[in-house]
Structure formats: C-alpha cells, structure tokens
CSV table of C-alpha atoms in Angstrom, one decimal:
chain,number,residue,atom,x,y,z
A,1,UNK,CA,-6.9,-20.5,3.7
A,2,UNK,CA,-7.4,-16.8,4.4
A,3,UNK,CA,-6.4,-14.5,7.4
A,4,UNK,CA,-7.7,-11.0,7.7
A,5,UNK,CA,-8.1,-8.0,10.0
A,6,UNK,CA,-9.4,-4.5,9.7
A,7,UNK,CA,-6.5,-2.1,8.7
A,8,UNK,CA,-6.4,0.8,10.5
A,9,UNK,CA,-7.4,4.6,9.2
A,10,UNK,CA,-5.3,5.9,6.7
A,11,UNK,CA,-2.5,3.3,7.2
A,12,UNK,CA,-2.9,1.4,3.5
A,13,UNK,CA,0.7,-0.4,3.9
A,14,UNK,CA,2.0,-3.2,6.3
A,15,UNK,CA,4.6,-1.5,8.8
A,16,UNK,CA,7.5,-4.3,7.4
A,17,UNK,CA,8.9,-6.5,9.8
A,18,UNK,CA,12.2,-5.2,11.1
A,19,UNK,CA,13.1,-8.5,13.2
A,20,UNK,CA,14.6,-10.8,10.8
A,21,UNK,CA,17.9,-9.6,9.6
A,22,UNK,CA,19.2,-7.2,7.7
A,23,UNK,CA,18.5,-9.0,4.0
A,24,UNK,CA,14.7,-9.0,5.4
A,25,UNK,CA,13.4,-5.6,6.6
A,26,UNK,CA,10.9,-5.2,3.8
A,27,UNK,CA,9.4,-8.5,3.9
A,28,UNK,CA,5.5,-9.0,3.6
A,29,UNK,CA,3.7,-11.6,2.3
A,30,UNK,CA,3.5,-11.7,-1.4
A,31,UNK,CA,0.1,-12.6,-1.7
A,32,UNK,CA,-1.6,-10.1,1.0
A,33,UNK,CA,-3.8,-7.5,-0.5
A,34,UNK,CA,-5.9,-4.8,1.1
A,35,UNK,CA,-9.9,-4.4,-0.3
A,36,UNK,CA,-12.7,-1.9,1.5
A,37,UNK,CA,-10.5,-1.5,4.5
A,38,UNK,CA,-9.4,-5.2,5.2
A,39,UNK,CA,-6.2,-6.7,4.8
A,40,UNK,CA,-6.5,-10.3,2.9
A,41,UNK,CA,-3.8,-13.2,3.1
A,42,UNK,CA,-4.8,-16.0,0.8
A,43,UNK,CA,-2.1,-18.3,1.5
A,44,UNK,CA,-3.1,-22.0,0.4
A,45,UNK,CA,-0.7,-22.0,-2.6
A,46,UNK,CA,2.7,-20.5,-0.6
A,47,UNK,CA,5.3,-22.6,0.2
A,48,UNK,CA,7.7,-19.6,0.7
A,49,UNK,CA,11.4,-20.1,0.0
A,50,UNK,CA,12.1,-17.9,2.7
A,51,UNK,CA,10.1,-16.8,5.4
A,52,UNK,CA,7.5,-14.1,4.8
A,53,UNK,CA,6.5,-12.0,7.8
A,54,UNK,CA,3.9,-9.3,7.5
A,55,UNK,CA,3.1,-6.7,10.3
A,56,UNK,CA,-0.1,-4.1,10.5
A,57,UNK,CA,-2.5,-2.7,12.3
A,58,UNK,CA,-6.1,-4.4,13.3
A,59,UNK,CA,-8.3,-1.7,14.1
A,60,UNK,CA,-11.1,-2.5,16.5
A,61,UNK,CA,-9.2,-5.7,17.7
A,62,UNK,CA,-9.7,-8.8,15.5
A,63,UNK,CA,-7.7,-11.4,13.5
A,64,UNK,CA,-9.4,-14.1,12.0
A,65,UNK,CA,-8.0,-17.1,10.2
A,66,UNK,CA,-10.8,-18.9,7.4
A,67,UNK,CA,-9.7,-22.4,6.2
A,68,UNK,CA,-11.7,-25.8,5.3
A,69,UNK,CA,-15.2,-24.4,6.7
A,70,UNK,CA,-13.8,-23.3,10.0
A,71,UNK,CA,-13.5,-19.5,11.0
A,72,UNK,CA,-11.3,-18.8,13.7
A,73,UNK,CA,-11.7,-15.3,15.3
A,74,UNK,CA,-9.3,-13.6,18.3
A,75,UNK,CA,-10.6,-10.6,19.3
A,76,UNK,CA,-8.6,-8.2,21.6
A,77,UNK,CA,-7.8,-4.6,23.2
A,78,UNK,CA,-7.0,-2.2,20.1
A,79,UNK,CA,-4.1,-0.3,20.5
A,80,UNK,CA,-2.6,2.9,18.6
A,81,UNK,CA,0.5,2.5,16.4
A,82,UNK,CA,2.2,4.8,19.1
A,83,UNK,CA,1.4,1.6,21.4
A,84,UNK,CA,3.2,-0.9,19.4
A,85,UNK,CA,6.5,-3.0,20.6
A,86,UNK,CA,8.7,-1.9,18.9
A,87,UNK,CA,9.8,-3.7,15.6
A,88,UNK,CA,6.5,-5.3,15.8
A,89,UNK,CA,3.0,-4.5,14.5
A,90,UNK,CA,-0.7,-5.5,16.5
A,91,UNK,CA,-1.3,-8.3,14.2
A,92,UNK,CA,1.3,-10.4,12.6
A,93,UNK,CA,1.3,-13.2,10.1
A,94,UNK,CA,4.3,-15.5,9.8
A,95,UNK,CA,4.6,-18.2,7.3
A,96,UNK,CA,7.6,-20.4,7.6
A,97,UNK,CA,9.7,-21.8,4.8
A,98,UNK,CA,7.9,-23.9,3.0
A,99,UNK,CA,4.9,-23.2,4.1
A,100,UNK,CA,4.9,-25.8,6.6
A,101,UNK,CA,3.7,-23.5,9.2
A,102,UNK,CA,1.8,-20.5,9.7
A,103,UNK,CA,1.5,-18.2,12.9
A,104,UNK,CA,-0.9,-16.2,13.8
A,105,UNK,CA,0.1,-13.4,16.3
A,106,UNK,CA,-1.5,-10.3,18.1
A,107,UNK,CA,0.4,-7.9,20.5
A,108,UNK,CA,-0.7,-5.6,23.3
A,109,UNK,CA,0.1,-2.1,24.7
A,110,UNK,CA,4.2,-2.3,25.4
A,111,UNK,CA,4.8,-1.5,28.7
A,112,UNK,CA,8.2,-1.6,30.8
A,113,UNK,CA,8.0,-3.3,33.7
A,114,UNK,CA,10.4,-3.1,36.4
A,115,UNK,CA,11.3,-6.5,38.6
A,116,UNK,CA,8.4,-7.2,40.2
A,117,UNK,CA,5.9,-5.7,38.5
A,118,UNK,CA,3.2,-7.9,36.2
A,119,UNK,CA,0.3,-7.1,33.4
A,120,UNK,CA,-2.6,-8.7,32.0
A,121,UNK,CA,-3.7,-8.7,28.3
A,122,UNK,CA,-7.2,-10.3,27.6
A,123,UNK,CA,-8.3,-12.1,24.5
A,124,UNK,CA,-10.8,-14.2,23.1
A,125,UNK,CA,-10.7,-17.0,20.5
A,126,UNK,CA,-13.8,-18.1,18.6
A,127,UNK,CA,-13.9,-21.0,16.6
A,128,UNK,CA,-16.9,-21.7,13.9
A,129,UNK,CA,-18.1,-23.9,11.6
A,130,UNK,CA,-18.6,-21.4,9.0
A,131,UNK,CA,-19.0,-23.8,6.1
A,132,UNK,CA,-18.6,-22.4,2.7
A,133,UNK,CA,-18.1,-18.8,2.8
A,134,UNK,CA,-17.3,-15.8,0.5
A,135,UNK,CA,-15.5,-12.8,1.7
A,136,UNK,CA,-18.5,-10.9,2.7
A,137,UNK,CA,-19.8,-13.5,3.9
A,138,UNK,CA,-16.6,-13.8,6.6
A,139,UNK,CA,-16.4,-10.4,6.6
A,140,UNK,CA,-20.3,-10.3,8.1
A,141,UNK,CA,-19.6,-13.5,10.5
A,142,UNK,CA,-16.5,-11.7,12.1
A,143,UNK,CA,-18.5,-8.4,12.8
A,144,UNK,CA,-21.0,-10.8,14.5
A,145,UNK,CA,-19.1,-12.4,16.8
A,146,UNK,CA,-17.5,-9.1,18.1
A,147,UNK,CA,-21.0,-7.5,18.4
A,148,UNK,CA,-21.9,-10.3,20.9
A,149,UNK,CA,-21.9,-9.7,24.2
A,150,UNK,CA,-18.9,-12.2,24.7
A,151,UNK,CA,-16.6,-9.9,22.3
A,152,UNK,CA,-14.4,-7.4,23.8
C-alpha cells in the first residue's frame, strides 16, 4: 500500500501535525520518504503503537492511494501554505493504532464564515485498475488522469 502526492517547491519536510496533544507535535509517519519531488508512504507493514499523523503540502492538487492493483486518485484546488487551516496541512495521512485504519484527507482554502454564509470545495476521486505497477509507473498514471479533461 502506498500513498503519494507532489511536495510542494522548496518545502522538503512534512509541516508536523500540531492536533494531537502535546506528547505528539512532531509526529509523521515513520516510513514516509520524499524521492524526485514526491512524498511516498509505504505503509503495508505498520501497525503503529500510537497513531502516526503526517501533514504536507500537494502541489498541483492530488493525493493518490496505490494498493492490491487499484490506484485511487483525488484531485483538487491547490492552495498556498498561507491558505492552510491552521494546525493542518493540504494533504494528510492518518494511520490509526494498529494500523487498523488509514485516512486519507485533503483540505481547502480556510475561510471564516459568518452565520449564514456557505462555501463550496470541489474534488474528484478516480479509481483504477492499475494492476501491477512501479513507482514510475504510478507516478505516470496519476499525471494522466489530471491531464484529462475530467481533472481539475
């Protein structure tokens, strides 16, 4: 199982997660890496004694999540780091204890809104039967889809 997304220009570390406690602030995920501009999440070996929470960047928009043959794509608006909720990070990756679960998470522009007021955020999820796949192989299915006319 592998997620991934684009890190953004001259950003080379997660921003840490700073919603889970005090004993947590500088929690990632120990097996994440970063290779030609892409952050990498192999995680079909954790089973995490703790949770492990790791917030970044996704320039140009994308997560994608690559597991048993199937590539699952969610393309969306970028936004600056200066857009960011704050405490948070565009794309997020939560693995619980154990490793019995595994989020997948991408935020929009913060706004306030005052009572009354709404917004929209758009995305898109793609799912694909990839089949057997090598990184830049996934790497060259990803920019596919979000060169299609139905990506954002």
């Amino acid at each position: 199982i592998f997620f991934l997304f684009r890190a953004e220009d001259g950003i080379r570390e997660p921003l840490w997660s700073r919603g889970l406690g005090d004993g947590d602030k500088r929690q990632g995920i120990d097996s994440s890496y970063m290779k030609d501009g892409v952050v990498w999440c192999p995680t079909y070996s954790l089973q995490p004694e703790k949770g492990q929470k790791l917030f970044h960047t996704a320039k140009y928009g994308w997560l994608a999540h690559y597991a048993n043959g199937l590539l699952l794509v969610k393309d969306f608006p970028d936004i600056t780091v200066a857009e960011m909720p704050p405490g948070q990070g565009e794309a997020e990756i939560y693995i619980a204890p154990g490793g019995v679960y595994i989020e997948l998470e991408n935020h929009g522009r913060y706004v306030t809104l005052i009572p009354g007021d709404s917004t929209v955020y758009h995305q898109k999820w793609f799912l694909l039967n990839a089949g057997e796949q090598d990184a830049e192989g996934l790497i060259r299915m990803v920019n596919e889809i979000l060169r299609s006319p139905s990506g954002f």
